[in-house]
Tab-separated table of C-alpha atoms in Angstrom:
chain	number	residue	atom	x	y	z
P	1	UNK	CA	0.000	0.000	0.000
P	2	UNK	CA	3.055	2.385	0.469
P	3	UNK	CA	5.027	1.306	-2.470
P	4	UNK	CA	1.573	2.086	-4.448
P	5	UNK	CA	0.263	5.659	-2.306
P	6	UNK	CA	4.059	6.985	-2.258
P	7	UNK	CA	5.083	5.549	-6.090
P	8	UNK	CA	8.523	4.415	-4.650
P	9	UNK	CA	9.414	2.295	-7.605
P	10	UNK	CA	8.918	4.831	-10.085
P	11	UNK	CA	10.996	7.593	-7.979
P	12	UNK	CA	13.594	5.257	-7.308
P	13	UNK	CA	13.519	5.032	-3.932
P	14	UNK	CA	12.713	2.519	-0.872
P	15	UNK	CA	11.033	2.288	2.431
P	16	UNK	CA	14.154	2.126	4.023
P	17	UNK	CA	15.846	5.481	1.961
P	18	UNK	CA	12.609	7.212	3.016
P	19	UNK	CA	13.310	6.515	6.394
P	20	UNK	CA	17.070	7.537	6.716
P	21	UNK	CA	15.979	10.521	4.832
P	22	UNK	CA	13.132	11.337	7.276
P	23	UNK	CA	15.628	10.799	10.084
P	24	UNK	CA	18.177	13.315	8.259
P	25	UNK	CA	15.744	15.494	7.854
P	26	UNK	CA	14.923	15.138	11.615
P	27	UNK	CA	18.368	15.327	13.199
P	28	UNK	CA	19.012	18.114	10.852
P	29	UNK	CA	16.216	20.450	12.119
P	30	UNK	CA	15.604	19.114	15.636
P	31	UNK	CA	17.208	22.092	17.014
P	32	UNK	CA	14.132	24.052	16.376
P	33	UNK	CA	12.731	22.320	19.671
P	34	UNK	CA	14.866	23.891	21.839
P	35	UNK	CA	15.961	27.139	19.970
P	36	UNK	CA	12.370	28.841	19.542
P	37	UNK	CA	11.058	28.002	23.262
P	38	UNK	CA	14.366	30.223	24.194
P	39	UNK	CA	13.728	32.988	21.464
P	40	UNK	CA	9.683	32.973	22.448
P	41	UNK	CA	10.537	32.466	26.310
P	42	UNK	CA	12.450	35.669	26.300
P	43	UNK	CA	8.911	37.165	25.041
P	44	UNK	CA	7.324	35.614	28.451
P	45	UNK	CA	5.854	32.530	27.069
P	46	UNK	CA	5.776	29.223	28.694
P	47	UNK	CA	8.886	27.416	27.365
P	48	UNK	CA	7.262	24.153	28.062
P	49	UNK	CA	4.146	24.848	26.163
P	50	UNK	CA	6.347	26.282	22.958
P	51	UNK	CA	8.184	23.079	22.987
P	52	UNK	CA	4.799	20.905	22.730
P	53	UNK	CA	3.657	23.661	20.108
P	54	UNK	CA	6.662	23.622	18.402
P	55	UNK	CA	6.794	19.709	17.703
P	56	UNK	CA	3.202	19.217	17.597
P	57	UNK	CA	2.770	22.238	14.506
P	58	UNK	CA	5.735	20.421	12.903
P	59	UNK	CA	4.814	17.210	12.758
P	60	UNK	CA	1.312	18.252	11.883
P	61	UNK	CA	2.254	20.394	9.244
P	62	UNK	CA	4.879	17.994	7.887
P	63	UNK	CA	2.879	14.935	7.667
P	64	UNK	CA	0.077	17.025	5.840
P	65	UNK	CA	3.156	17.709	3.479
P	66	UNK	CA	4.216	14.474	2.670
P	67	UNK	CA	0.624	12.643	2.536
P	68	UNK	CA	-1.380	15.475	0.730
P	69	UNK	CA	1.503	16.888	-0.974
P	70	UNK	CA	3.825	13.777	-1.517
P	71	UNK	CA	7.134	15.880	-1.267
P	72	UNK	CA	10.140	15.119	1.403
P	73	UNK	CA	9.487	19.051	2.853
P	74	UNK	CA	9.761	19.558	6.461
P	75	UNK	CA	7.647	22.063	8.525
P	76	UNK	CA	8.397	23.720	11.179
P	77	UNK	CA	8.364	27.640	13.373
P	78	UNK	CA	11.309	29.436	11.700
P	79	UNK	CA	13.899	31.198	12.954
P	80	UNK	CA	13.977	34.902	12.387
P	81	UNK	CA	10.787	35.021	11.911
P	82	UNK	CA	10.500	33.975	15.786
P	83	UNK	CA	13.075	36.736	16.571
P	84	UNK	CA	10.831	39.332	15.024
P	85	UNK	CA	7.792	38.115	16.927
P	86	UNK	CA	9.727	37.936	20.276
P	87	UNK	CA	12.163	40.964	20.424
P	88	UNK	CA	10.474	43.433	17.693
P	89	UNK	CA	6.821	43.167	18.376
P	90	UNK	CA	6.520	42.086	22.007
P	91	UNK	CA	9.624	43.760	23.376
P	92	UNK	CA	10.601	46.417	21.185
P	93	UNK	CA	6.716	47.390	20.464
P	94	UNK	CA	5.681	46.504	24.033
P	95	UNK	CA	2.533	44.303	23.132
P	96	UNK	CA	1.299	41.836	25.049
P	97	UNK	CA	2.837	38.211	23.297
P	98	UNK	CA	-0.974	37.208	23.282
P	99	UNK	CA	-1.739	39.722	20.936
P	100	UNK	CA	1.165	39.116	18.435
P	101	UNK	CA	0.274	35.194	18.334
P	102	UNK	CA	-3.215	36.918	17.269
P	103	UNK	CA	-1.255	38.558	14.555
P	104	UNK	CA	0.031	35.802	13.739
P	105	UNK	CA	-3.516	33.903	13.448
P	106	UNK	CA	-4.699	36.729	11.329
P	107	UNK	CA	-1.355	36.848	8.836
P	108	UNK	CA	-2.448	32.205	8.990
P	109	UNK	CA	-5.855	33.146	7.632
P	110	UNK	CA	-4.409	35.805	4.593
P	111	UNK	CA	-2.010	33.183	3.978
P	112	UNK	CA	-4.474	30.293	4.011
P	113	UNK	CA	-6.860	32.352	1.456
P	114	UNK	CA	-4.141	33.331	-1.044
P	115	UNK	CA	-3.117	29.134	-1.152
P	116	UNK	CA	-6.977	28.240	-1.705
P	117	UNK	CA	-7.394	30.733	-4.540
P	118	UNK	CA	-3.812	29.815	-5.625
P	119	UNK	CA	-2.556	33.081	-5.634
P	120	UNK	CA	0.494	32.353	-3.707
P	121	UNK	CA	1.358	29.114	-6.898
P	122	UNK	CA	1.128	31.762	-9.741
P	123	UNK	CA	3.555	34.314	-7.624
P	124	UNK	CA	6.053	31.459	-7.286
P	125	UNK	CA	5.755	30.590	-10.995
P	126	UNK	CA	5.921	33.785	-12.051
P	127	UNK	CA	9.691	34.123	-10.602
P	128	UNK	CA	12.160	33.573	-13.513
P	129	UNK	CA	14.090	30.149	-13.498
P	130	UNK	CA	17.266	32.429	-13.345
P	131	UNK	CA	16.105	34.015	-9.949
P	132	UNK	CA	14.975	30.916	-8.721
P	133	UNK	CA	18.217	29.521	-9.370
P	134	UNK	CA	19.955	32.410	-7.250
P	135	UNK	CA	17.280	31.452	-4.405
P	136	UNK	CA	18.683	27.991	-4.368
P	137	UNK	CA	22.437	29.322	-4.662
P	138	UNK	CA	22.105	32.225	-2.179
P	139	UNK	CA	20.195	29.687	0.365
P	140	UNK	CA	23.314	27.315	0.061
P	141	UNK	CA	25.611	30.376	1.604
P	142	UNK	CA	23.507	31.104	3.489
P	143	UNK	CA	22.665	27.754	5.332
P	144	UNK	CA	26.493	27.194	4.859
P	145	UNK	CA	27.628	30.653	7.062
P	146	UNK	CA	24.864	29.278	9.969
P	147	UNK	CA	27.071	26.036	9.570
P	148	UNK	CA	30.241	27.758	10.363
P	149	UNK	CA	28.762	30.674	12.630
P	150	UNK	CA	27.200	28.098	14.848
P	151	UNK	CA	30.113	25.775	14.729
P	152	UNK	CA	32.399	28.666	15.729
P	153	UNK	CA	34.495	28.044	12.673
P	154	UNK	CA	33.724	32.147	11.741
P	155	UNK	CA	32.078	34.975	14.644
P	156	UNK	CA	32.153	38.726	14.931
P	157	UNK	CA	35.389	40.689	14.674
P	158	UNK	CA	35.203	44.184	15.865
P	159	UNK	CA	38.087	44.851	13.235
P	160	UNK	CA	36.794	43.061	9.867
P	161	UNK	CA	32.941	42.319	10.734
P	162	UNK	CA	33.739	39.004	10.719
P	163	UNK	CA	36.617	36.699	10.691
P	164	UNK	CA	37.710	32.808	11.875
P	165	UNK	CA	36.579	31.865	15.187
P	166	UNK	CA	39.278	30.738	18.411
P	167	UNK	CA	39.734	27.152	16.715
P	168	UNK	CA	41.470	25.881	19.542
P	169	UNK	CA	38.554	25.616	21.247
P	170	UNK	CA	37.114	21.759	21.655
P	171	UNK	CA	33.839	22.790	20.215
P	172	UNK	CA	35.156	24.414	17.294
P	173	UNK	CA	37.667	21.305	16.770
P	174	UNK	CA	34.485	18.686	17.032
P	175	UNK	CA	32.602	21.102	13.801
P	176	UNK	CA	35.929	20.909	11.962
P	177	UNK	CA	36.200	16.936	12.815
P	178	UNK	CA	32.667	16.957	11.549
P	179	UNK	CA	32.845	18.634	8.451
P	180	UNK	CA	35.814	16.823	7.238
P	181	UNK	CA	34.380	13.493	7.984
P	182	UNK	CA	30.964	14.323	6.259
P	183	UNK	CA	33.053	15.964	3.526
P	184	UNK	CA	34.724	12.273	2.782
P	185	UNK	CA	32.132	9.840	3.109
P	186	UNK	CA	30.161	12.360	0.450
P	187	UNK	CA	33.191	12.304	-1.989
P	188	UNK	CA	32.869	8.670	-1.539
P	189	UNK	CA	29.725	8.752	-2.474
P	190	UNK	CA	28.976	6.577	0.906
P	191	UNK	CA	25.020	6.034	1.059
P	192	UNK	CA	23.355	7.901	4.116
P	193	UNK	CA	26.570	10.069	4.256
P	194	UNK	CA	25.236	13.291	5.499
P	195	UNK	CA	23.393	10.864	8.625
P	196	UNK	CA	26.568	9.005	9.022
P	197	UNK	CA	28.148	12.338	9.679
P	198	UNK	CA	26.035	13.510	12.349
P	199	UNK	CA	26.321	10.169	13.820
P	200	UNK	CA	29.461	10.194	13.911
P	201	UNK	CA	30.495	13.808	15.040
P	202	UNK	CA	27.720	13.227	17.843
P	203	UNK	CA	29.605	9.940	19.071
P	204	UNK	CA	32.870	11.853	19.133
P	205	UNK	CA	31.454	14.747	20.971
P	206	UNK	CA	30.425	12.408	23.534
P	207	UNK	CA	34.055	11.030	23.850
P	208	UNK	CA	35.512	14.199	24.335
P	209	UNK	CA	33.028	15.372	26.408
P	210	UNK	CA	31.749	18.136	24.462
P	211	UNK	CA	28.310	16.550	23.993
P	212	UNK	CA	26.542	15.314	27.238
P	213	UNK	CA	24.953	11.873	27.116
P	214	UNK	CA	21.137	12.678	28.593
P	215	UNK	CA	20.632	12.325	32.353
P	216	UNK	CA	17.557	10.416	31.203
P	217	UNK	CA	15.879	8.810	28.325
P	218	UNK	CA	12.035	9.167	28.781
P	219	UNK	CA	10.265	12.662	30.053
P	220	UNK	CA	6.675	14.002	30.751
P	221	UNK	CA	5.604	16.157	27.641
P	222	UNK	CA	4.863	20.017	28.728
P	223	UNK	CA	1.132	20.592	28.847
P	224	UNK	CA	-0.121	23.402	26.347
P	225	UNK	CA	-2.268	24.842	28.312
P	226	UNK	CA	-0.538	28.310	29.053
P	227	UNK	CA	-0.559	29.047	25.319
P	228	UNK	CA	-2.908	27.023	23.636
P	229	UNK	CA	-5.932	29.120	22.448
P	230	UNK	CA	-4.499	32.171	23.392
P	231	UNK	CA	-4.064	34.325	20.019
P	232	UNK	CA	-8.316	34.337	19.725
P	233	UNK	CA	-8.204	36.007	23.032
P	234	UNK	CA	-5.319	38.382	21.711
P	235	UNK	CA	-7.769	39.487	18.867
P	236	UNK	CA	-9.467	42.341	20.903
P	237	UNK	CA	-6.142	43.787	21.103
P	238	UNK	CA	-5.770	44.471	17.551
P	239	UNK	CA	-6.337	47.692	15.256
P	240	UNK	CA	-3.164	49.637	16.075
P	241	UNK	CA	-0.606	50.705	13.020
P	242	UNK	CA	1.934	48.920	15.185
P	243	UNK	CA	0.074	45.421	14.610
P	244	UNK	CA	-1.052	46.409	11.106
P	245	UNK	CA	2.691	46.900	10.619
P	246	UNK	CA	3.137	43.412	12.210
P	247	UNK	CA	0.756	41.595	10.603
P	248	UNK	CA	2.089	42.752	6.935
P	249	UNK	CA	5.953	41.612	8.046
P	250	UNK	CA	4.656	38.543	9.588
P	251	UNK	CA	2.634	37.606	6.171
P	252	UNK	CA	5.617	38.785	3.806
P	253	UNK	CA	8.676	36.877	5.086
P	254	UNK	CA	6.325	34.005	5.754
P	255	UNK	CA	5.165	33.949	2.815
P	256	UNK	CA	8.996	34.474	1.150
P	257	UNK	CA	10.709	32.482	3.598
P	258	UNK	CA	8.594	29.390	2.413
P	259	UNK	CA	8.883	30.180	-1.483
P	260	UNK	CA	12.621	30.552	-1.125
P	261	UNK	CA	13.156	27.453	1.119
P	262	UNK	CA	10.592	25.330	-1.602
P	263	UNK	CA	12.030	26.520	-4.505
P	264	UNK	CA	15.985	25.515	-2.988
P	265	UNK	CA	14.560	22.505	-1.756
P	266	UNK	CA	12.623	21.444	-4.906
P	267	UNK	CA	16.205	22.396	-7.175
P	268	UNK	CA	17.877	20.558	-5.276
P	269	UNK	CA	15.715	17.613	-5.622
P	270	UNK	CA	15.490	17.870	-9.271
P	271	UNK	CA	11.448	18.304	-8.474
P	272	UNK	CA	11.038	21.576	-10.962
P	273	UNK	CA	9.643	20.709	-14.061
P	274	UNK	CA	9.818	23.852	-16.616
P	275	UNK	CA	10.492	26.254	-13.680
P	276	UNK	CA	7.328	25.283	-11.904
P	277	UNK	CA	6.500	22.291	-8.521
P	278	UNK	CA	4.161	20.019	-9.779
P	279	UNK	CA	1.352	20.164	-6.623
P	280	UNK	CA	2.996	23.505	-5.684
P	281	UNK	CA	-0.714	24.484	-4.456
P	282	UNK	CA	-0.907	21.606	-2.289
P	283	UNK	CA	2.438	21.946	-0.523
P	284	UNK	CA	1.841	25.892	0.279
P	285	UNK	CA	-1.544	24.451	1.628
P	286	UNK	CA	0.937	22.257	3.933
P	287	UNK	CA	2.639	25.497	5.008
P	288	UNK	CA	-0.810	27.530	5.284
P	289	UNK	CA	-1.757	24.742	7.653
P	290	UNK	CA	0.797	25.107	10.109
P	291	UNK	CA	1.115	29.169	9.795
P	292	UNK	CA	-2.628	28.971	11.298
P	293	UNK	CA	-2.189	25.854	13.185
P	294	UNK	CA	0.886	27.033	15.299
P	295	UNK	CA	-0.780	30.941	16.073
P	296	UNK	CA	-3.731	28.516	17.704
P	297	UNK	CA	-1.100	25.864	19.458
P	298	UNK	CA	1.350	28.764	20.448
P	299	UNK	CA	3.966	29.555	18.723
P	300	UNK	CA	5.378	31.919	15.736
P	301	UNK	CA	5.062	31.299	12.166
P	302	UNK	CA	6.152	28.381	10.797
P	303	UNK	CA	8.356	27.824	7.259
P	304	UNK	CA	9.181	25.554	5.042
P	305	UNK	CA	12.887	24.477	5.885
P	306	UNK	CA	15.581	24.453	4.370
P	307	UNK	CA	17.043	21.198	6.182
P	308	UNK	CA	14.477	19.032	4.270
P	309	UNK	CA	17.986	19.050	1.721
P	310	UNK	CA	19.315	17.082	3.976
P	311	UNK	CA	17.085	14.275	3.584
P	312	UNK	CA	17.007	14.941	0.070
P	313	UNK	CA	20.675	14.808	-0.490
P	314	UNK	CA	20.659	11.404	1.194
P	315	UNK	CA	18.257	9.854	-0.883
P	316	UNK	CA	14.398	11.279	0.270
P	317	UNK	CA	12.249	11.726	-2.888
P	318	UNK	CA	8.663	10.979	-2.066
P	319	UNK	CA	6.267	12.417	0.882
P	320	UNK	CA	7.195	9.447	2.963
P	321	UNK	CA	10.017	11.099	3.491
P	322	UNK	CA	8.080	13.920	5.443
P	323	UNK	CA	5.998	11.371	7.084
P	324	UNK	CA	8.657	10.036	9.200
P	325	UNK	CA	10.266	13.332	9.734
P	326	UNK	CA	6.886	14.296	11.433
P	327	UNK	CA	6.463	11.160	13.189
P	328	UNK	CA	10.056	11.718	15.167
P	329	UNK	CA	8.683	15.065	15.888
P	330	UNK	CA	5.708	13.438	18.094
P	331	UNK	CA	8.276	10.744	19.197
P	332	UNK	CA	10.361	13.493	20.683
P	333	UNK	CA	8.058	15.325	22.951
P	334	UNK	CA	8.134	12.046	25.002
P	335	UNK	CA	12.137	11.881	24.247
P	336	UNK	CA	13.524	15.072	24.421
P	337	UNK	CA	16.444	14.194	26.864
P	338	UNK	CA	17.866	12.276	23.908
P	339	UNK	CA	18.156	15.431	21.714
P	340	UNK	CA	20.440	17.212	23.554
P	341	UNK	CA	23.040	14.996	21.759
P	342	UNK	CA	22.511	17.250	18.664
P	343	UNK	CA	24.512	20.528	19.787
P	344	UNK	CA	25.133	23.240	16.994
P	345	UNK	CA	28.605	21.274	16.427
P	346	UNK	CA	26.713	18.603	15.217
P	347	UNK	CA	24.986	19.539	12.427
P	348	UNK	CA	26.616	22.143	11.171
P	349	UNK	CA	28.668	19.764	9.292
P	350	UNK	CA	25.193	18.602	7.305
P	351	UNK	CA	24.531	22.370	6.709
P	352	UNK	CA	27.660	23.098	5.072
P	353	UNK	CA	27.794	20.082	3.078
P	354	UNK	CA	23.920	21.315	1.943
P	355	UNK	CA	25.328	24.273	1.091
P	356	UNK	CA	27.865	23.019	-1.227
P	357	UNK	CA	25.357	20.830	-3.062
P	358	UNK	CA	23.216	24.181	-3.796
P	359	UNK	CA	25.292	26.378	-4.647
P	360	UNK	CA	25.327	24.163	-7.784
P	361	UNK	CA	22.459	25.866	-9.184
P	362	UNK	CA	24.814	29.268	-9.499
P	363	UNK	CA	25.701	27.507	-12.955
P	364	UNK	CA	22.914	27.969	-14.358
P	365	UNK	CA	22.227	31.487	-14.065
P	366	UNK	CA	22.877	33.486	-17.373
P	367	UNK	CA	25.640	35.766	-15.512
P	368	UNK	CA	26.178	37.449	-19.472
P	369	UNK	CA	22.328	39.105	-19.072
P	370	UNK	CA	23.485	41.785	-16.800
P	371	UNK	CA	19.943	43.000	-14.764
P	372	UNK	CA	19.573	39.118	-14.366
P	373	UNK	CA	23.027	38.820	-13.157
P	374	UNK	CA	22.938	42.086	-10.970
P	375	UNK	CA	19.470	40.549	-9.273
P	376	UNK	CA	21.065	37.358	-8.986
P	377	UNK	CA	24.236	38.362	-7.333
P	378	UNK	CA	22.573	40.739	-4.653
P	379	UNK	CA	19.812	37.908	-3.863
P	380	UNK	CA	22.674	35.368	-3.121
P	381	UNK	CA	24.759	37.843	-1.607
P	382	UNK	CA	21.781	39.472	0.175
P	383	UNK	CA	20.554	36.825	1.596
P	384	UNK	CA	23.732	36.075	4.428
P	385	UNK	CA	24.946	38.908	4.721
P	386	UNK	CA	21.572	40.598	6.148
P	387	UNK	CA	20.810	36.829	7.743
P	388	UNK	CA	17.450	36.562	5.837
P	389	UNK	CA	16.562	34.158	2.864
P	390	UNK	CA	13.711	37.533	2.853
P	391	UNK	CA	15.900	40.127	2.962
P	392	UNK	CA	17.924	38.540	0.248
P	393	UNK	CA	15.332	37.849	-2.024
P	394	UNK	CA	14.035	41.320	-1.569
P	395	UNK	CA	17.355	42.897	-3.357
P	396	UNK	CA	16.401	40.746	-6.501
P	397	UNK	CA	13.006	41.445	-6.637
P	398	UNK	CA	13.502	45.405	-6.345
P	399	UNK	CA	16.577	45.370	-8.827
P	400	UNK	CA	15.661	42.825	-11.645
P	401	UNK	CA	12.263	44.656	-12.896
P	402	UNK	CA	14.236	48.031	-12.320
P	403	UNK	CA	17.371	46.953	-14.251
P	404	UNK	CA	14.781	45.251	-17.246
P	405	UNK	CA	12.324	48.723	-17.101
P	406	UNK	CA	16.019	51.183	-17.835
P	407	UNK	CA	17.721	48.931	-20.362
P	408	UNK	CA	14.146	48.740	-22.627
P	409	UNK	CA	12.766	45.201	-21.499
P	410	UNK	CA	10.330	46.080	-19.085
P	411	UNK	CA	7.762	44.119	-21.507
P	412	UNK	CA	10.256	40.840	-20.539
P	413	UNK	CA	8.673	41.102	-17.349
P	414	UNK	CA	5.949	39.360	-15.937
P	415	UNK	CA	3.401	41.531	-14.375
P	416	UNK	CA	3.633	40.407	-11.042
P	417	UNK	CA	7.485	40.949	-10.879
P	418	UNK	CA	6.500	44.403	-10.703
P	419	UNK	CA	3.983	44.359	-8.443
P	420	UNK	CA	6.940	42.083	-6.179
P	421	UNK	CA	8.740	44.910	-6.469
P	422	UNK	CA	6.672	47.444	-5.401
P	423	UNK	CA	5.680	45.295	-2.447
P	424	UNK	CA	9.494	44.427	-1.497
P	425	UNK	CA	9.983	48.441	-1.588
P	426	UNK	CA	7.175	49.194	0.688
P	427	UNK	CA	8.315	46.290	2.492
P	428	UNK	CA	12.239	47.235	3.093
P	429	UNK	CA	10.713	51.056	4.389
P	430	UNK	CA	8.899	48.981	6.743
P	431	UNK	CA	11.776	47.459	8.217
P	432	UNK	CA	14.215	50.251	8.340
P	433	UNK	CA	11.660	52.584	9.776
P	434	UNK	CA	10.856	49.645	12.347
């Protein structure tokens, strides 16, 4: 009944693949479960209830993916996006955090109409293939610099912005261990590589003691009660500019965030077919789903992520893949203590290696056509330098129908490039007068 629902034959895959893939895909992103209950906490919520919210959203949202959608995408609250609800519209605009989960329910139910009347599918198709290959490209680096940043391999230098990292430090060694170990199984083209990799640099961090073996195996899961429910009481609350202003930026890089991580992750998987994801509708449906979901659960927007390459790169091509992702995500609200074997220095080996597989698509974008070039470059270099896949595709957006209007192709351009444009404009004055 799998082999049949999933088509595993025909994508050249099996049961077990799907499964490592899942698990990838899993390890890979599992740091979301403890990362935005510490962004959201510092906003006053419950840190117990975000953690049930946060697995619970992804799992839902994921599983929706891969049985509705039949793609190896994983769902889940994104970061940045959680930084923005937590420290820019609870702390820095002083509103209560039930009201911005309320935004956040209202910005689910825009989001949710645009999928049903597939206005978000003909935005993404409208993109050029060039620009959606600098998407792909720019979301390698990008994923790549969190690799190193979090690894410790590059930080902040008050004298050059940014420079190498102390690398005598264990941590920093165990990333570097990591990365070269996951760099040779992969140019030994050793099955499960990425996977073996974490294993692997997780073992060794236990060895040197840089990774802590959990205290226990088996824990309670949080109740949701203090959030659960608690953005349709925040509705009263809304009508101010400020939460206009919040609901736009929580709808935009939502909305981006996803269409930048799909369109990397579908490259990469060799799932675009003439510039365009087959089912696109029903995978931003996925995405709609847990957007709205998660506001009701508690918790910030969710995203498509990135990390589903992971999976990908290791073999995932059907929505089983996403299936078993989400099912580790229910299996680890009752075994959390095991997950604090995946530190930072543990996968940012898999990110970098990501990277290096996306940045592939840079090949293919015509760097002769200068305004597709000029767009290109600034969405790839946009995108870590500002530390936003949104931010980053913003630069493109604004420059490429610019560049096309002043150089006498402006009728090259699809309509709605423009009216990206104009949004992405209004969009970055938003931001810098935040």
């Amino acid at each position: 009944m799998i082999e049949k629902y999933f088509n595993l034959s025909a994508n050249h895959t099996t049961i077990r693949t799907e499964f490592v893939a899942g698990l990838t895909t899993f390890v890979s992103m599992a740091y979301i479960l403890f990362v935005n209950p510490s962004v959201l906490g510092a906003a006053g919520m419950d840190k117990g209830a975000v953690f049930t919210a946060t697995g619970l959203i992804a799992a839902i949202a994921t599983i929706f993916m891969g049985v509705v959608a039949k793609y190896p995408f994983a769902i889940a609250p994104g970061l940045g996006i959680n930084a923005f609800f937590a420290y820019s519209v609870v702390l820095g605009m002083g509103v209560k955090w039930q009201t911005a989960l309320a935004a956040v329910f209202v910005s689910g139910i825009i989001f949710w109409l645009l999928t049903i009347f597939k206005i978000r599918e003909v935005i993404i198709n409208a993109i050029p293939a060039d620009l959606k290959s600098a998407i792909a490209g720019g979301i390698g680096l990008f994923i790549a610099f969190l690799g190193l940043s979090d690894g410790g391999i590059v930080a902040a230098n008050k004298d050059t912005i940014i420079g190498f990292g102390d690398w005598s430090k264990p941590a920093t060694l165990l990333t570097i261990f990591g990365i070269l170990v996951t760099f040779a199984l992969f140019a030994r083209h050793v099955p499960g590589a990425i996977f073996l990799g974490l294993v692997i640099t997780a073992v060794a961090g236990l060895i040197i003691g840089q990774v802590h073996a959990p205290t226990e195996i088996i824990s309670t899961v949080p109740s949701l009660k203090p959030t659960f429910g608690q953005a349709i009481f925040g509705l009263k609350d809304l009508g101010s500019l400020q939460m206009l202003v919040a609901v736009v930026t929580f709808l935009l890089v939502a909305f981006f965030d996803t269409a930048g991580s799909l369109i990397g992750a579908a490259r990469a998987g060799g799932f675009l077919v003439n510039n365009e994801l087959p089912n696109s509708g029903k995978a931003l449906m996925a995405d709609s789903i847990g957007m709205l979901g998660g506001s009701l659960l508690g918790t910030s927007p969710t995203t498509a992520y990135i990390e589903s390459s992971t999976g990908i790169a290791v073999g995932g091509r059907t929505g089983l893949t996403s299936v078993f992702t989400g099912i580790f995500f229910i299996l680890a609200l009752a075994f959390s203590p095991l997950l604090t074997v995946v530190t930072s220095q543990v996968t940012a080996p898999a990110l970098i290696v990501v990277g290096v597989l996306m940045a592939g698509s840079l090949g293919s974008i015509d760097w002769e056509d200068f305004p597709m070039a000029a767009a290109a470059f600034l969405t790839v270099l946009g995108m870590p330098l500002s530390y936003s896949i949104s931010d980053g595709i913003a630069l493109g957006f604004i420059v490429y129908p610019f560049l096309m209007l002043v150089t006498g192709r402006g009728k090259q351009v699809h309509p709605i490039m423009y009216g990206l444009g104009l949004v992405f404009v209004a969009f970055m004055v938003i931001l810098q007068i935040g």
